[in-house]
PDB file of C-alpha atoms and ligand atoms in Angstrom:
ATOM      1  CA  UNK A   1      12.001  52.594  -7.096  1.00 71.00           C
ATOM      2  CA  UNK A   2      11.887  51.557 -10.580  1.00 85.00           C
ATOM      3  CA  UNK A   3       8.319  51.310 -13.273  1.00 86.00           C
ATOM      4  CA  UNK A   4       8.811  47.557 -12.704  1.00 82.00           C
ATOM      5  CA  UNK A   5       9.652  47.229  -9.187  1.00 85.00           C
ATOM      6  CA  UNK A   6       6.284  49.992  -8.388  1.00 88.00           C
ATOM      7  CA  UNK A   7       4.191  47.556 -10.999  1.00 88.00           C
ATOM      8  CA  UNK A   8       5.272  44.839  -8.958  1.00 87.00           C
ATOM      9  CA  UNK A   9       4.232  46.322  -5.505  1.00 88.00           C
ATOM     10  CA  UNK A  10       1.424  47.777  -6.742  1.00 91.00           C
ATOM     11  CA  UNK A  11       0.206  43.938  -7.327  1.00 93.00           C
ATOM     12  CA  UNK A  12       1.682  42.464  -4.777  1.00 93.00           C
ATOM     13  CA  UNK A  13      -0.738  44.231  -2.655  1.00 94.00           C
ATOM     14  CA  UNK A  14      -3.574  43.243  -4.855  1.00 96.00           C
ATOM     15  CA  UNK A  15      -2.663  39.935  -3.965  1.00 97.00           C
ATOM     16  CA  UNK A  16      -2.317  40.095  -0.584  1.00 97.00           C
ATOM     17  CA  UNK A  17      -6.048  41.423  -0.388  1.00 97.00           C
ATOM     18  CA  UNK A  18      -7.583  38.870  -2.617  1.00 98.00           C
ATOM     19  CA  UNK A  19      -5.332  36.414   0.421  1.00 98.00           C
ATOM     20  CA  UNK A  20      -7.327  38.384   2.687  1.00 98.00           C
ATOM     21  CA  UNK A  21     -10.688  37.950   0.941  1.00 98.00           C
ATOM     22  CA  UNK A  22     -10.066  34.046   0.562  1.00 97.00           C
ATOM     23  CA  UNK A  23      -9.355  33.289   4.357  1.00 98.00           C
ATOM     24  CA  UNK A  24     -12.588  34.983   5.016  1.00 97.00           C
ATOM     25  CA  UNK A  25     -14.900  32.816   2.825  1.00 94.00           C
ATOM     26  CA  UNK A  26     -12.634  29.894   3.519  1.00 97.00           C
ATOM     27  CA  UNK A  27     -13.196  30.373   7.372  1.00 97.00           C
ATOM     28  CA  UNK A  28     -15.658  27.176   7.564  1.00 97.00           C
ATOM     29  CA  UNK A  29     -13.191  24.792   6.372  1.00 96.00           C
ATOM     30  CA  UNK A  30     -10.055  26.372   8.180  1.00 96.00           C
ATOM     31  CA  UNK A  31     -11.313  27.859  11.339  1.00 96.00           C
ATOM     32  CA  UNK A  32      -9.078  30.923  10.438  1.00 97.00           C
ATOM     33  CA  UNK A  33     -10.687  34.075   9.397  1.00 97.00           C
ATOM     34  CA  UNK A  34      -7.869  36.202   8.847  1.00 97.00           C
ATOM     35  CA  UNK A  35      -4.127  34.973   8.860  1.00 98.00           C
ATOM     36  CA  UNK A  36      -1.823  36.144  11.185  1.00 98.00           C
ATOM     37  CA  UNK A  37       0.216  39.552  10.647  1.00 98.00           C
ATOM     38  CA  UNK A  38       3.050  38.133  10.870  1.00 98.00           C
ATOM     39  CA  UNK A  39       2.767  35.411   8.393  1.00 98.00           C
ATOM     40  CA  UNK A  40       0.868  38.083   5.639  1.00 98.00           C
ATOM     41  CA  UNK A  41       3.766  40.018   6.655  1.00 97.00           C
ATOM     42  CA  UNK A  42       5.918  37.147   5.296  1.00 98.00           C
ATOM     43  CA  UNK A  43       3.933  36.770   2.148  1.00 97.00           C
ATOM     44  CA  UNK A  44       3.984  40.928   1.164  1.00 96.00           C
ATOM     45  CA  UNK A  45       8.265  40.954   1.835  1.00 96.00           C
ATOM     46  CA  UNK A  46       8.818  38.006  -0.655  1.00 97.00           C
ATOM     47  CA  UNK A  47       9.226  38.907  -4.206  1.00 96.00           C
ATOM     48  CA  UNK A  48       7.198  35.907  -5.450  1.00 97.00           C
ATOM     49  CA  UNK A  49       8.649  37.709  -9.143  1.00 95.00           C
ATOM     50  CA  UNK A  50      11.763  36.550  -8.134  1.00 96.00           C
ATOM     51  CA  UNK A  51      10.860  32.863  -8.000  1.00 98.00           C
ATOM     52  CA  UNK A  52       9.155  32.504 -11.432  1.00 97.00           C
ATOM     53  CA  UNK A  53      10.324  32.461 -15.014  1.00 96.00           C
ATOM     54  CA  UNK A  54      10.582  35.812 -16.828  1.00 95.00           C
ATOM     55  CA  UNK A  55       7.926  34.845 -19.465  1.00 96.00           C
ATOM     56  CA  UNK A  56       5.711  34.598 -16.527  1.00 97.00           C
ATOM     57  CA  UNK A  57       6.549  37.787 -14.704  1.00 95.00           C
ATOM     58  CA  UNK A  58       2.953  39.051 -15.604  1.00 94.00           C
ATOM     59  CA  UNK A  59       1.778  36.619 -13.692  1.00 96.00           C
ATOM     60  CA  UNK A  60       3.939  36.608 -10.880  1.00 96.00           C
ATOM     61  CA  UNK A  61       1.181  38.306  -8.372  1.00 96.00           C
ATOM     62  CA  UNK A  62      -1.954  36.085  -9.847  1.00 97.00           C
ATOM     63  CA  UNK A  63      -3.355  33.659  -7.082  1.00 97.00           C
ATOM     64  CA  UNK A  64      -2.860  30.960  -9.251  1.00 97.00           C
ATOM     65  CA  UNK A  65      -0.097  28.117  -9.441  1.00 97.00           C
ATOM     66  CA  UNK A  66       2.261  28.551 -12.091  1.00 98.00           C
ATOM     67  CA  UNK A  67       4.628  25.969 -14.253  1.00 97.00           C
ATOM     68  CA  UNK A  68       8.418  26.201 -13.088  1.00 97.00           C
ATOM     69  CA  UNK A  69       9.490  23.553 -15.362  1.00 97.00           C
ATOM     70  CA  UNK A  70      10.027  19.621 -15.207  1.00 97.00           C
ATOM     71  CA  UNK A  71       6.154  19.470 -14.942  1.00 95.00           C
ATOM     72  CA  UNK A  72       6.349  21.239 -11.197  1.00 97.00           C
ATOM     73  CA  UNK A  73       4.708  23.879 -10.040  1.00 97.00           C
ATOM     74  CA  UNK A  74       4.820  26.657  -7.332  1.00 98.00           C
ATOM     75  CA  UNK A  75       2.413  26.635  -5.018  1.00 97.00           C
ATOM     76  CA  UNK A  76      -1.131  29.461  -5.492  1.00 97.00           C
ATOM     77  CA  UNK A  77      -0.139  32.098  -2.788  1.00 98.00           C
ATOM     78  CA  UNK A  78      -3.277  31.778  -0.947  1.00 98.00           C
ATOM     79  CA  UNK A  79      -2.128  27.731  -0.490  1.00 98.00           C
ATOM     80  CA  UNK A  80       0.796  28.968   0.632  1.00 98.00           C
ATOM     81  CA  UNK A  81      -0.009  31.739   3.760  1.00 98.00           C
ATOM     82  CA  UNK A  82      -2.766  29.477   4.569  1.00 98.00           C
ATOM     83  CA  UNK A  83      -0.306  26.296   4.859  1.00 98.00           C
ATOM     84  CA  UNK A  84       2.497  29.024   6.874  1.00 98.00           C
ATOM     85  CA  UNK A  85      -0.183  30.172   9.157  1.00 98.00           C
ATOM     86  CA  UNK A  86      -1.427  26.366  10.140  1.00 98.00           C
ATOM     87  CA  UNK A  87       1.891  25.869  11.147  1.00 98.00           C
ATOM     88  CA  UNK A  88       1.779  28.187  13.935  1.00 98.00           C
ATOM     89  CA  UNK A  89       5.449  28.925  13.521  1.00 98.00           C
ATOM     90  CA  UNK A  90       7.561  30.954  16.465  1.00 98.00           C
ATOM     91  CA  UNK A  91      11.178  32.756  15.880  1.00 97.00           C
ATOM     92  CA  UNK A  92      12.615  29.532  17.559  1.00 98.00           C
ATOM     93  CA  UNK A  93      11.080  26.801  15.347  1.00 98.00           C
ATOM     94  CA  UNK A  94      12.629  24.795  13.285  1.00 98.00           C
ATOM     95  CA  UNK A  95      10.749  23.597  10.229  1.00 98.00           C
ATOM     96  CA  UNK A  96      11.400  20.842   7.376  1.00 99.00           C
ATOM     97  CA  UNK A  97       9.831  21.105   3.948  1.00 98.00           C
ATOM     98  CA  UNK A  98       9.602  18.416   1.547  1.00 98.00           C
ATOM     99  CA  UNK A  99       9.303  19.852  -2.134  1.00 98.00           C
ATOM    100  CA  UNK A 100      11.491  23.122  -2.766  1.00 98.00           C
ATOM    101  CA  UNK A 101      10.477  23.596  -5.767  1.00 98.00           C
ATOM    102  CA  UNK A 102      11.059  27.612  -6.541  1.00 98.00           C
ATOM    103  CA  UNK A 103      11.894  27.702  -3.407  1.00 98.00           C
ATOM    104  CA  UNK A 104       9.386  30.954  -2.629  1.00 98.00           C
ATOM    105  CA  UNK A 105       7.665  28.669   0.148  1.00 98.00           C
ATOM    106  CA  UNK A 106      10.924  28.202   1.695  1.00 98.00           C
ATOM    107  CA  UNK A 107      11.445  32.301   2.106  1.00 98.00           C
ATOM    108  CA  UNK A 108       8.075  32.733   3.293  1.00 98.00           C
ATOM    109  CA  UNK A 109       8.920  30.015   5.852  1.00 98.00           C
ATOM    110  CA  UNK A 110      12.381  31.123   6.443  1.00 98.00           C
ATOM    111  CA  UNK A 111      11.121  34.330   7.440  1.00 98.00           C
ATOM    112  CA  UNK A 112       9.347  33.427  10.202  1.00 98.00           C
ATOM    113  CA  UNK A 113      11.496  30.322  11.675  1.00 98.00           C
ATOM    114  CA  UNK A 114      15.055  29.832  13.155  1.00 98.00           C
ATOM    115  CA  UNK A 115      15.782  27.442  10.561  1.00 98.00           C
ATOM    116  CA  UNK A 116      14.424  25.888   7.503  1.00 98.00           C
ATOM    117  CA  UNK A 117      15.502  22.518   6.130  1.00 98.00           C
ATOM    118  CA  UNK A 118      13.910  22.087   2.322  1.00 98.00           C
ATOM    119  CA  UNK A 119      14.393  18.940   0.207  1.00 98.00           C
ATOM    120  CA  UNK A 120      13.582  18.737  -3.597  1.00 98.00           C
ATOM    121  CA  UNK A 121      14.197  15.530  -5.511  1.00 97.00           C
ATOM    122  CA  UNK A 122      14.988  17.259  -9.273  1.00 98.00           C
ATOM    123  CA  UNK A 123      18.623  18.257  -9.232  1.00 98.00           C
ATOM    124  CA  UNK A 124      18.025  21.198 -11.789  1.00 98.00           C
ATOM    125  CA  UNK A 125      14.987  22.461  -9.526  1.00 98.00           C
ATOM    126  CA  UNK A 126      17.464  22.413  -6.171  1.00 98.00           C
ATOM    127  CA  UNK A 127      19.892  24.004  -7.273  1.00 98.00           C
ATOM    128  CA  UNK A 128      18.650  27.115  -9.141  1.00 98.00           C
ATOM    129  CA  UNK A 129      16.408  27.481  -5.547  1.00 98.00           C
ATOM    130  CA  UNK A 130      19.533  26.992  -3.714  1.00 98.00           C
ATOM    131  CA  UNK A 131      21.220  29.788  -5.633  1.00 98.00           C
ATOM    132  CA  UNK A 132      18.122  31.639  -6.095  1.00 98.00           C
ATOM    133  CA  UNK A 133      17.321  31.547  -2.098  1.00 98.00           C
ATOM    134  CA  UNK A 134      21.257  32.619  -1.242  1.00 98.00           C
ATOM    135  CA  UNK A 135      20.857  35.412  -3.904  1.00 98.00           C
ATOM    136  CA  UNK A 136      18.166  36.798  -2.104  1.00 98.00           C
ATOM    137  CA  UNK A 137      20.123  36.453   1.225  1.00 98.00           C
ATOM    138  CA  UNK A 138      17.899  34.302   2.965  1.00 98.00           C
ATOM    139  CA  UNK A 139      20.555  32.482   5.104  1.00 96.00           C
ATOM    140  CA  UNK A 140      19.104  30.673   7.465  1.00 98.00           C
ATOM    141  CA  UNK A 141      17.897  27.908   5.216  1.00 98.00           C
ATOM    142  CA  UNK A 142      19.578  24.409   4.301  1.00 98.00           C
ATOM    143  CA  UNK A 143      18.560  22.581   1.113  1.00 98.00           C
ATOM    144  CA  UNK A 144      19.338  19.138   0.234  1.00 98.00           C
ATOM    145  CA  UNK A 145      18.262  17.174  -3.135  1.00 98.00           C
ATOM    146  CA  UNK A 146      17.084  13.618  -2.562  1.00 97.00           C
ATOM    147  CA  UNK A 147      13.835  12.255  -2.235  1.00 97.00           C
ATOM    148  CA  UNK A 148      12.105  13.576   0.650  1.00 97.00           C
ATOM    149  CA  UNK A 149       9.813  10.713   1.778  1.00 94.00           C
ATOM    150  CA  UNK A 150      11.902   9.537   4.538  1.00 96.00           C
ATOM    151  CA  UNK A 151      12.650  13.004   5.977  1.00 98.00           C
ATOM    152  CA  UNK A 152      15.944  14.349   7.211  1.00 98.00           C
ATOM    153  CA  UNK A 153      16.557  11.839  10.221  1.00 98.00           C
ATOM    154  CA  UNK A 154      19.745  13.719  11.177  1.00 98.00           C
ATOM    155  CA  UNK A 155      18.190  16.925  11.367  1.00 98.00           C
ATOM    156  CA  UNK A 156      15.072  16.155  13.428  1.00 98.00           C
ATOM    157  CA  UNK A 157      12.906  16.353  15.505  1.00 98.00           C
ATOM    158  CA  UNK A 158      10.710  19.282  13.995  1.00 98.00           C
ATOM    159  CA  UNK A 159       8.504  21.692  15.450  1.00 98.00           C
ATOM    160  CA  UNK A 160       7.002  21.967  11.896  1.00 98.00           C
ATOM    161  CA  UNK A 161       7.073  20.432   8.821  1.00 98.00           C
ATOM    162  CA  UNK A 162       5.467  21.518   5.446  1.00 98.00           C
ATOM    163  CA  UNK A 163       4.983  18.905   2.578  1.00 98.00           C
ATOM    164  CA  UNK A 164       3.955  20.860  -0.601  1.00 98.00           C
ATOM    165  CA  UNK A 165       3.734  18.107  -2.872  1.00 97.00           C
ATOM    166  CA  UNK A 166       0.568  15.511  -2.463  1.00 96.00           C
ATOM    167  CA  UNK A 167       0.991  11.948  -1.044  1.00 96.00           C
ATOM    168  CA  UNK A 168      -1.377   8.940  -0.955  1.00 95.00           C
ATOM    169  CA  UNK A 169      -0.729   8.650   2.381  1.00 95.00           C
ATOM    170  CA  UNK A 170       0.885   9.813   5.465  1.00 96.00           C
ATOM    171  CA  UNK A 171       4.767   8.793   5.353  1.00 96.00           C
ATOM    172  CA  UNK A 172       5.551   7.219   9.049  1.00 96.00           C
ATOM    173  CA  UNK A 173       8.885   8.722   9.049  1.00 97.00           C
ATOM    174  CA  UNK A 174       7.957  12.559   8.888  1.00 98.00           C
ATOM    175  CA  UNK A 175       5.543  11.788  11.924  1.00 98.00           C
ATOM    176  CA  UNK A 176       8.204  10.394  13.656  1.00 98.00           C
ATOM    177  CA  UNK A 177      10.200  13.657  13.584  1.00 98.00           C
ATOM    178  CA  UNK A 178       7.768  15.778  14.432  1.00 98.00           C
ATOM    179  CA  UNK A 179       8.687  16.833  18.153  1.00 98.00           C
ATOM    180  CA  UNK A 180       5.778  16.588  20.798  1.00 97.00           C
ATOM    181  CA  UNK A 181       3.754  19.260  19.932  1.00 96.00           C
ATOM    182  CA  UNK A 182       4.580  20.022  16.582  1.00 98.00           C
ATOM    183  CA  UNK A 183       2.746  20.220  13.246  1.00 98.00           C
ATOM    184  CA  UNK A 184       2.610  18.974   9.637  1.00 98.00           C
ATOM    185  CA  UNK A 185       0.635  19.880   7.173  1.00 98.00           C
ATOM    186  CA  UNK A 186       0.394  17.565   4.223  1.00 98.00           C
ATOM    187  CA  UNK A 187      -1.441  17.543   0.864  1.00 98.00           C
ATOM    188  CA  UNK A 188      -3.128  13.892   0.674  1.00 97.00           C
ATOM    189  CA  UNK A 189      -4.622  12.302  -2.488  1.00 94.00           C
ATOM    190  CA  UNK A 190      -3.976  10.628  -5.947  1.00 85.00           C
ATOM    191  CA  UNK A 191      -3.509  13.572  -9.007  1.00 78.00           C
ATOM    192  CA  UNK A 192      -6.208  14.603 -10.609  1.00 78.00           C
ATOM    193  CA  UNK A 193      -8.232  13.747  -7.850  1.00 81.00           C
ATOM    194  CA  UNK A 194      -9.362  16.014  -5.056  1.00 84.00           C
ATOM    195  CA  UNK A 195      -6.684  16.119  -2.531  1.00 96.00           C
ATOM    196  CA  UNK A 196      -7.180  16.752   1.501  1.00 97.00           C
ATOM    197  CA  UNK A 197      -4.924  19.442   3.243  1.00 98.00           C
ATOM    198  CA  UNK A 198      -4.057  17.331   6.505  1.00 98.00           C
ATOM    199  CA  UNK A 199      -3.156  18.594   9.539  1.00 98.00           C
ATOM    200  CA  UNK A 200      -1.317  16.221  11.486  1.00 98.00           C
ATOM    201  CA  UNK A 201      -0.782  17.303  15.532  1.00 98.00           C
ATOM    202  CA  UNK A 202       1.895  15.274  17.552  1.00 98.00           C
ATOM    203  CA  UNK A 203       0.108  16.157  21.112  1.00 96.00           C
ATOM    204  CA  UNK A 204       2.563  17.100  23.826  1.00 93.00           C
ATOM    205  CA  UNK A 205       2.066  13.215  25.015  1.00 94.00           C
ATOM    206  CA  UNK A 206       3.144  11.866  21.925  1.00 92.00           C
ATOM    207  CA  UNK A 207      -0.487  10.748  20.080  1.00 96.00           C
ATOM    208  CA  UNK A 208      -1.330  12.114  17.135  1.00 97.00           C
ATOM    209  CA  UNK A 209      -4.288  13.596  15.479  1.00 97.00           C
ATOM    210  CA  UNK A 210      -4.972  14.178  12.079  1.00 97.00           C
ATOM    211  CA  UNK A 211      -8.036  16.050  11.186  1.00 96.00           C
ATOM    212  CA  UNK A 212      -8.887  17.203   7.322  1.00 97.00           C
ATOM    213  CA  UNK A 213      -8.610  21.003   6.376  1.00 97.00           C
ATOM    214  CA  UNK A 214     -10.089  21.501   2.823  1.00 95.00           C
ATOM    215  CA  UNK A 215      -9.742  20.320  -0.851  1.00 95.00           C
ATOM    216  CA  UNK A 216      -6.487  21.293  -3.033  1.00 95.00           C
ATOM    217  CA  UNK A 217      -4.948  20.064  -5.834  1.00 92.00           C
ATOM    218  CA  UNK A 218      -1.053  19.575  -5.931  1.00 93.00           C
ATOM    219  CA  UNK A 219       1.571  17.725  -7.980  1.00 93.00           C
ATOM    220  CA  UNK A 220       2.637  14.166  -6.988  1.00 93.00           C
ATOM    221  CA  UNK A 221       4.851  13.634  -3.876  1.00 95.00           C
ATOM    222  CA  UNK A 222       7.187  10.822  -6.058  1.00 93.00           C
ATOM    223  CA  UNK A 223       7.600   7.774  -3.157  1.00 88.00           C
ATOM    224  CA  UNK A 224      11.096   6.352  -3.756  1.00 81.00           C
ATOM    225  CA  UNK A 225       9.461   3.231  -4.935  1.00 74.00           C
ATOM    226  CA  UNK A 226       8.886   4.844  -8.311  1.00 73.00           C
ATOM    227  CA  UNK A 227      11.859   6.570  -8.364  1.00 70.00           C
ATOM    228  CA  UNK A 228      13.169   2.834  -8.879  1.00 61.00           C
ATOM    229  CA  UNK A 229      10.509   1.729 -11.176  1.00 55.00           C
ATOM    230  CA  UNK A 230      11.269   4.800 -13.781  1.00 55.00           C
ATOM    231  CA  UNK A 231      15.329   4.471 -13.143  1.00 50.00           C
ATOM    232  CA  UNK A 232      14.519   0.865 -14.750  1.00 50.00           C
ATOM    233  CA  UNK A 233      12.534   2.100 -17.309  1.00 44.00           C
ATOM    234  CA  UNK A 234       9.073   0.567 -16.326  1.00 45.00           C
ATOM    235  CA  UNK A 235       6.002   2.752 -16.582  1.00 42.00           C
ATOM    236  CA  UNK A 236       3.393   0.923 -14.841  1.00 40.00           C
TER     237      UNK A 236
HETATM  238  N1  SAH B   1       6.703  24.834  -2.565  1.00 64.13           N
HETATM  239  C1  SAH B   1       7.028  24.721  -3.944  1.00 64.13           C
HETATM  240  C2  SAH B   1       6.123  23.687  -4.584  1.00 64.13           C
HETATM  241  C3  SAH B   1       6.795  23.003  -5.702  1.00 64.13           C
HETATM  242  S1  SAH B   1       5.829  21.701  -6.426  1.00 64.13           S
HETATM  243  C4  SAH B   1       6.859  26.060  -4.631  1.00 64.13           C
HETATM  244  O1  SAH B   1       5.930  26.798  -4.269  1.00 64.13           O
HETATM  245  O2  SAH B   1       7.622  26.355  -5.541  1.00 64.13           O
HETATM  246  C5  SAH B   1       6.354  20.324  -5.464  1.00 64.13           C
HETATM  247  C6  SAH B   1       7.813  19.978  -5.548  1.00 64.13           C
HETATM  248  O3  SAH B   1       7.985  18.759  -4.823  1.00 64.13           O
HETATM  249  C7  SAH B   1       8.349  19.730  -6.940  1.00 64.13           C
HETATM  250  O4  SAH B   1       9.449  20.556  -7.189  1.00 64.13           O
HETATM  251  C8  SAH B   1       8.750  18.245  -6.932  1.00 64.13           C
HETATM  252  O5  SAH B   1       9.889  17.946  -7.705  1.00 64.13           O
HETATM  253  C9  SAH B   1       9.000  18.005  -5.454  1.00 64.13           C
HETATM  254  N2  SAH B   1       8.878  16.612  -5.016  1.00 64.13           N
HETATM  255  C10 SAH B   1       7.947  15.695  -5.379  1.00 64.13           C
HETATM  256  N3  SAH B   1       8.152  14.534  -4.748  1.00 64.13           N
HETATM  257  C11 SAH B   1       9.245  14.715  -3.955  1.00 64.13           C
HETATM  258  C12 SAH B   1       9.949  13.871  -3.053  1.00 64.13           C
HETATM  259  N4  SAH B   1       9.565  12.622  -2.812  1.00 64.13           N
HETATM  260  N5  SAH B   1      11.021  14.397  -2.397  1.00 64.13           N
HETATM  261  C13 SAH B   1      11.431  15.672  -2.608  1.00 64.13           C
HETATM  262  N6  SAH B   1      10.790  16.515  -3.466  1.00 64.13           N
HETATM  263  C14 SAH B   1       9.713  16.049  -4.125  1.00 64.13           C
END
């Protein structure tokens, strides 16, 4: 092993204790003292260095978001095991995310699902996550760049779906595929603002529940209504 790649796993298991240390004293809000192996098992095999920009490489293994470009940003680690281990994910699941970004979510999830679908609206962001993911041969993943909002109908139903980008509501059509039983787990809230982790339950019956997790902060999900308004050049 290489100076950088021992640097690198020296911190990445720095990280994955501070992880650790934030489930516990998160416990009242999530009801989940420690994550499960499997899913911190996840979070120490992905090279999160691999999924920023090289100025930021020092920072690669900080809990802490960090800028990716075109004003995004990839999720704080601890956001993203806690968000992984909500979804109760099996081997046979098949999960959609909404909001590739780096795409370092999408290897965590693809990891630990059959398949992952993964949509991200900013064409230079897809692709370099698309090429980035099939460099790292994670190859059970399918990416597709549109807006997200309405889901991928041809794809569903679900048995998990991950939205890492923050709504002001909860869009009808990802509920809808969600299978019976599945999960979603959806940032809620206007930016700037403090945001609501949701987690949304479709019960084996069909109802759903929705019940708040804790407060995060996350870029905009971008509804296709102002997709329109700044293709026409309005602002407000
Ligand atoms: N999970 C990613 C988070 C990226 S930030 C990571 O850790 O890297 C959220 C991403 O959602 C951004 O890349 C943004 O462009 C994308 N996004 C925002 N609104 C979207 C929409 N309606 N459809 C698809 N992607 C969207």
């Amino acid at each position: 092993m290489g100076v950088v790649d021992a640097v690198m796993d020296k911190k990445r298991k720095s990280l994955l204790e501070q992880i650790e240390a934030e489930a516990g004293y998160t416990v009242s809000y999530t009801g989940r003292r420690r994550f499960n192996g499997q899913v911190m098992s996840a979070m120490a095999a992905v090279p999160r260095e691999k999924f920023v920009q090289k100025a930021l490489l020092p920072f690669a293994y900080d809990n802490e978001p960090l800028p990716i470009g075109y004003g995004q940003t990839i999720s704080q680690p601890y956001i993203v095991a806690l968000m992984t281990d909500m979804l109760d994910l099996t081997i046979d699941s098949r999960v959609l995310e909404i909001g590739t970004g780096s795409g370092y979510q999408t290897a965590v999830l693809s990891l630990l699902a059959k398949r992952v679908y993964s949509i991200e609206k900013i064409p230079d962001l897809a692709e370099l996550a698309s090429k980035r993911l099939k460099k790292l041969a994670y190859d059970n993943i399918e990416t597709r760049c549109c807006n997200g909002y309405q889901g991928w109908e041809e794809k569903a139903p679900f048995d998990a779906i991950i939205v890492t980008a923050a709504a002001t509501h909860i869009p009808d059509a990802l509920v809808k595929q969600l299978k019976p039983g599945g999960r979603m787990l959806i940032p809620v809230g206007l930016q700037y603002m403090p945001q609501e982790l949701m987690l949304v339950v479709k019960d084996k019956d069909g109802s759903i529940r929705s019940q708040s997790i804790l407060d995060v902060s996350f870029v905009p999900l971008v509804a296709e209504d102002d997709e329109k308004d700044s293709e026409m050049g309005r602002t407000s």
